[in-house]
Coordinates of N, CA and C in Angstrom, one line a residue:
M13 N 0.5 -1.2 0.1 CA 0.1 0.0 -0.1 C 0.9 1.3 -0.4
K14 N 1.0 2.2 -0.9 CA 1.5 3.5 -1.0 C 0.8 4.1 0.3
S15 N 2.2 4.9 1.1 CA 2.5 6.0 1.4 C 1.0 7.3 1.8
K16 N 0.6 7.4 1.1 CA 0.1 8.3 1.0 C -1.7 8.3 0.6
T17 N -2.0 6.4 0.7 CA -3.2 5.8 0.6 C -3.2 5.1 1.7
A18 N -2.0 5.0 2.4 CA -1.2 4.7 4.0 C -2.6 6.5 4.7
T19 N -1.7 6.2 4.7 CA -1.8 8.5 5.1 C -3.2 8.3 5.3
L20 N -3.8 8.3 4.0 CA -6.0 8.9 4.2 C -6.9 7.9 4.8
L21 N -6.3 6.5 5.2 CA -6.9 5.7 6.0 C -6.4 6.0 7.4
I22 N -5.0 6.4 7.1 CA -5.5 6.7 8.9 C -5.6 8.2 9.6
I23 N -6.1 8.9 8.5 CA -6.6 10.6 8.4 C -8.1 9.9 8.9
A24 N -9.0 9.0 8.1 CA -10.6 8.1 8.0 C -10.2 8.0 9.7
L25 N -9.3 7.4 9.9 CA -9.7 6.2 11.2 C -9.8 7.9 12.4
V26 N -8.5 8.0 12.3 CA -8.2 9.9 13.1 C -9.7 10.0 13.7
S27 N -10.3 10.2 12.4 CA -11.7 11.5 12.3 C -12.4 10.5 13.0
L28 N -12.6 9.0 12.8 CA -13.7 8.1 13.9 C -13.8 8.7 15.3
I29 N -13.0 8.3 15.8 CA -11.7 8.1 16.5 C -12.2 9.5 17.2
S30 N -12.0 10.7 16.9 CA -11.5 12.4 17.3 C -13.3 13.0 17.6
G31 N -14.1 12.1 17.4 CA -15.7 12.7 17.6 C -16.3 11.6 18.7
A32 N -15.2 10.5 18.3 CA -16.0 10.4 19.2 C -14.8 10.0 21.1
A33 N -13.7 10.6 20.9 CA -12.9 11.8 21.9 C -14.4 12.7 22.3
T34 N -14.0 13.4 21.4 CA -15.0 14.7 22.4 C -15.6 14.6 22.3
Q35 N -16.5 13.7 21.7 CA -18.1 13.5 22.4 C -18.2 12.8 23.9
F36 N -17.4 11.5 24.4 CA -16.5 11.5 25.5 C -16.4 12.4 26.5
S37 N -15.0 13.1 25.7 CA -15.4 14.9 26.9 C -16.0 15.9 27.2
R38 N -17.2 15.7 26.5 CA -18.1 16.9 27.0 C -18.4 16.0 28.1
A39 N -19.0 14.6 27.4 CA -20.0 14.5 28.7 C -18.9 13.7 30.6
T40 N -17.4 13.9 29.4 CA -16.5 13.2 31.1 C -15.4 15.0 31.7
D41 N -16.3 15.6 31.7 CA -15.1 17.0 30.9 C -13.2 16.4 31.1
L42 N -12.9 15.8 30.2 CA -11.5 15.4 30.2 C -11.5 16.2 29.0
P43 N -10.3 16.5 29.0 CA -9.9 17.0 27.6 C -8.8 16.3 26.5
I44 N -9.8 15.7 26.2 CA -8.9 15.0 24.4 C -9.1 15.6 23.6
G45 N -9.7 16.3 23.1 CA -10.6 16.3 22.5 C -9.6 17.6 21.5
L46 N -8.8 17.9 22.0 CA -8.3 18.6 21.3 C -6.9 17.6 20.2
F47 N -7.2 16.3 20.8 CA -6.5 15.6 19.9 C -5.8 14.9 18.2
G48 N -6.9 15.3 18.1 CA -7.7 14.4 17.2 C -7.4 15.4 16.3
S49 N -7.5 17.1 16.4 CA -6.9 18.0 15.3 C -5.8 18.1 15.1
A50 N -5.2 17.6 16.1 CA -3.3 18.2 16.5 C -2.7 16.4 15.3
A51 N -3.6 15.9 15.7 CA -2.8 14.2 14.4 C -4.1 14.9 13.4
S52 N -4.7 14.8 13.1 CA -4.7 15.3 11.6 C -4.7 15.9 10.9
D53 N -3.7 17.3 11.7 CA -2.9 18.4 11.3 C -1.9 17.6 10.5
F54 N -1.3 17.2 11.7 CA 0.3 15.8 11.4 C -0.2 14.4 10.0
L55 N -1.3 14.5 10.1 CA -1.1 13.8 9.0 C -2.1 14.1 7.8
I56 N -2.5 15.1 8.0 CA -2.6 16.0 6.3 C -0.9 16.5 5.2
Y57 N -0.1 17.0 6.6 CA 1.1 17.7 6.3 C 1.8 16.2 5.5
C58 N 1.4 14.8 6.1 CA 2.5 13.7 6.0 C 1.6 13.8 4.5
W59 N 0.9 13.4 4.2 CA -0.3 13.7 3.4 C 1.3 14.0 2.3
Y60 N 0.8 15.4 2.2 CA 1.1 16.6 1.4 C 2.5 16.3 1.2
Y61 N 3.9 15.9 2.1 CA 5.2 15.7 1.7 C 5.0 14.7 1.2
F62 N 4.7 13.4 1.3 CA 4.5 12.4 -0.2 C 4.5 13.1 -0.7
D63 N 2.6 13.3 -1.6 CA 2.5 13.8 -2.2 C 3.0 14.8 -3.1
A64 N 4.0 15.4 -2.2 CA 4.6 16.3 -3.2 C 5.6 16.0 -4.2
S65 N 6.6 14.8 -2.4 CA 8.2 13.9 -3.3 C 7.8 13.2 -4.1
E66 N 6.0 12.5 -4.8 CA 5.9 11.1 -5.4 C 6.0 11.9 -6.6
R67 N 6.2 13.5 -6.9 CA 5.5 15.0 -7.5 C 6.6 14.8 -8.1
H68 N 7.5 14.8 -7.7 CA 9.0 16.0 -7.5 C 8.8 17.8 -7.3
Y69 N 7.9 17.8 -6.6 CA 8.1 19.1 -6.3 C 8.5 20.2 -5.4
R70 N 9.3 21.3 -5.5 CA 10.0 21.6 -5.1 C 9.7 22.4 -3.9
C71 N 8.8 22.4 -2.4 CA 7.8 23.2 -1.6 C 8.5 24.2 -1.9
T72 N 8.1 25.3 -1.1 CA 9.0 26.1 -0.2 C 8.1 26.4 1.0
S73 N 9.4 26.6 1.5 CA 9.3 26.9 2.9 C 8.1 28.1 3.3
W74 N 7.7 28.3 2.7 CA 6.2 29.7 3.7 C 4.9 28.5 2.3
L75 N 5.2 27.1 1.9 CA 4.0 26.3 1.5 C 4.3 25.2 2.5
N76 N 4.8 24.6 3.1 CA 4.8 24.0 4.5 C 3.9 24.4 5.1
I77 N 4.7 26.2 5.4 CA 3.9 26.6 7.1 C 2.2 25.8 7.0
G78 N 2.4 26.8 4.9 CA 1.1 26.9 5.1 C -0.5 26.0 4.7
V79 N 1.0 25.0 4.4 CA -0.3 24.3 4.8 C -0.1 23.0 6.2
A80 N 0.8 23.6 6.3 CA 0.5 23.0 8.4 C -0.5 23.9 9.0
A81 N -0.2 25.7 8.5 CA -1.5 25.8 9.8 C -2.9 26.4 8.9
F82 N -2.4 26.6 7.9 CA -4.1 27.4 7.1 C -4.5 25.2 5.3
A83 N -4.0 24.2 6.0 CA -4.0 23.4 5.0 C -6.1 23.9 4.2
V84 N -6.7 24.0 4.4 CA -8.4 24.4 3.3 C -7.7 25.7 2.4
A85 N -7.0 26.8 2.6 CA -6.5 26.7 1.6 C -4.7 26.7 1.2
A86 N -4.1 26.6 1.7 CA -3.0 26.1 1.1 C -2.8 25.3 0.2
L87 N -3.8 24.3 0.3 CA -3.6 23.0 -0.3 C -4.5 22.4 -2.1
P88 N -5.5 23.4 -2.0 CA -5.5 23.8 -3.3 C -4.9 25.5 -4.4
Y89 N -4.0 25.6 -3.6 CA -3.1 26.1 -3.9 C -2.1 25.4 -5.1
Y90 N -1.4 24.6 -3.9 CA -0.1 23.2 -3.2 C -0.9 22.2 -5.2
F91 N -1.9 22.4 -4.5 CA -3.2 21.2 -5.7 C -2.9 22.3 -7.7
F92 N -3.1 22.7 -7.8 CA -3.1 24.9 -9.0 C -1.7 24.8 -9.0
R93 N -0.6 24.2 -8.8 CA 0.6 24.6 -8.9 C 1.2 23.3 -9.3
S94 N 1.2 22.4 -8.7 CA 1.7 20.3 -8.9 C 1.1 20.7 -10.1
R95 N -0.1 21.0 -10.3 CA -1.5 19.8 -11.2 C -1.3 20.4 -12.2
G96 N -1.3 22.0 -12.5 CA -2.3 22.3 -13.8 C -3.1 22.4 -13.5
A97 N -4.0 23.7 -13.7 CA -5.7 23.9 -14.3 C -6.3 23.4 -13.9
R98 N -6.4 22.1 -14.7 CA -7.7 20.6 -14.6 C -7.3 19.9 -14.3
D99 N -6.3 19.3 -13.8 CA -5.8 18.3 -12.7 C -5.7 18.9 -11.4
G100 N -5.7 20.2 -10.6 CA -5.7 20.9 -10.1 C -7.5 20.8 -9.4
L101 N -8.1 21.3 -10.7 CA -9.3 21.8 -10.1 C -9.4 21.1 -9.3
F102 N -9.0 19.4 -10.3 CA -9.6 18.0 -9.6 C -9.5 17.2 -8.2
A103 N -8.7 18.0 -9.0 CA -7.6 17.2 -7.0 C -8.0 18.3 -5.8
T104 N -8.0 19.5 -6.4 CA -9.3 20.3 -5.4 C -10.6 19.7 -4.5
A105 N -11.3 19.7 -6.1 CA -12.9 18.3 -6.0 C -12.5 17.2 -5.2
W106 N -11.4 16.9 -5.5 CA -11.2 15.2 -4.5 C -11.2 15.8 -2.9
F107 N -10.8 16.8 -2.7 CA -10.3 18.0 -1.0 C -11.3 18.2 -0.6
A108 N -12.2 18.5 -1.5 CA -13.8 18.4 -0.8 C -14.5 18.1 -0.1
I109 N -14.0 16.6 -1.1 CA -15.7 15.6 -0.9 C -14.3 15.2 0.3
G110 N -13.7 14.7 0.6 CA -12.6 14.4 1.1 C -12.4 15.3 3.1
T111 N -12.8 15.8 2.7 CA -12.8 16.6 4.1 C -14.4 16.2 4.6
L112 N -15.7 16.8 3.6 CA -17.1 16.6 4.1 C -16.4 14.9 5.2
A113 N -15.9 14.4 4.0 CA -15.9 13.2 4.1 C -15.8 12.7 6.1
W114 N -14.4 13.3 6.0 CA -13.8 13.7 7.6 C -15.0 13.7 8.3
V115 N -15.9 15.2 8.2 CA -16.9 15.6 8.7 C -17.9 14.3 9.0
V116 N -18.2 14.2 8.1 CA -19.3 12.6 8.5 C -19.2 11.6 8.8
L117 N -17.3 11.3 9.6 CA -17.2 10.2 10.3 C -16.6 11.1 11.5
F118 N -16.5 12.2 12.1 CA -16.4 13.2 13.0 C -17.9 12.9 13.7
I119 N -18.5 13.0 13.1 CA -19.9 13.2 13.8 C -21.2 11.5 13.7
T120 N -20.6 10.6 12.8 CA -20.9 9.2 13.5 C -20.6 8.4 14.7
G121 N -19.2 9.1 14.5 CA -17.8 8.9 16.2 C -18.6 9.2 17.5
A122 N -19.1 10.9 16.5 CA -19.7 11.3 17.7 C -21.1 11.1 18.6
I123 N -21.7 10.3 17.1 CA -23.0 10.1 17.9 C -22.7 8.6 18.1
V124 N -22.3 7.7 17.7 CA -22.4 6.4 18.5 C -21.5 6.2 20.2
T125 N -20.4 6.9 20.1 CA -20.3 7.3 21.3 C -20.9 8.3 21.6
H126 N -21.8 8.9 21.4 CA -23.3 9.5 22.7 C -24.5 8.7 22.7
A127 N -24.3 7.8 21.7 CA -25.9 7.3 21.9 C -24.6 5.9 23.0
A128 N -23.9 5.1 23.0 CA -23.2 3.8 24.2 C -23.2 5.1 25.2
L129 N -22.6 6.1 25.6 CA -23.4 6.4 26.9 C -25.0 6.3 27.2
H130 N -24.9 6.6 26.6 CA -26.7 7.3 27.3 C -27.3 5.7 27.4
V131 N -26.4 4.7 26.3 CA -27.3 3.5 27.1 C -26.4 2.2 28.0
A132 N -25.2 2.9 28.1 CA -24.1 2.9 29.5 C -25.1 3.6 30.8
S133 N -26.0 4.6 31.1 CA -25.8 5.5 32.3 C -26.9 4.3 32.9
S134 N -28.0 4.1 31.5 CA -29.4 3.2 31.4 C -29.6 2.6 32.7

């Protein structure tokens, strides 16, 4: 399995766990919700690094900082610069779909945890 594919699967798993952890932290007042955000940011940066290496794209320090700090804005810029207009638009569309999938998995994790905590307290 490619590094990029493995990273995407780990991002999906982290988003599911992050939703569950956030819901659990709300129910128990434990500060564990931010871990998922930091882990997701790190994994997104790893995916970007693997993609840039695979494409032999020379990344600037500013782009690296942008992806680490503002992935939602910096990754579409990277897609257009590294792939051209047509493929950049296609990659940006996939990024939007992936972001939506991340949100759905996060919410699913939160809903399942909420239901489990409700059943456990009954």
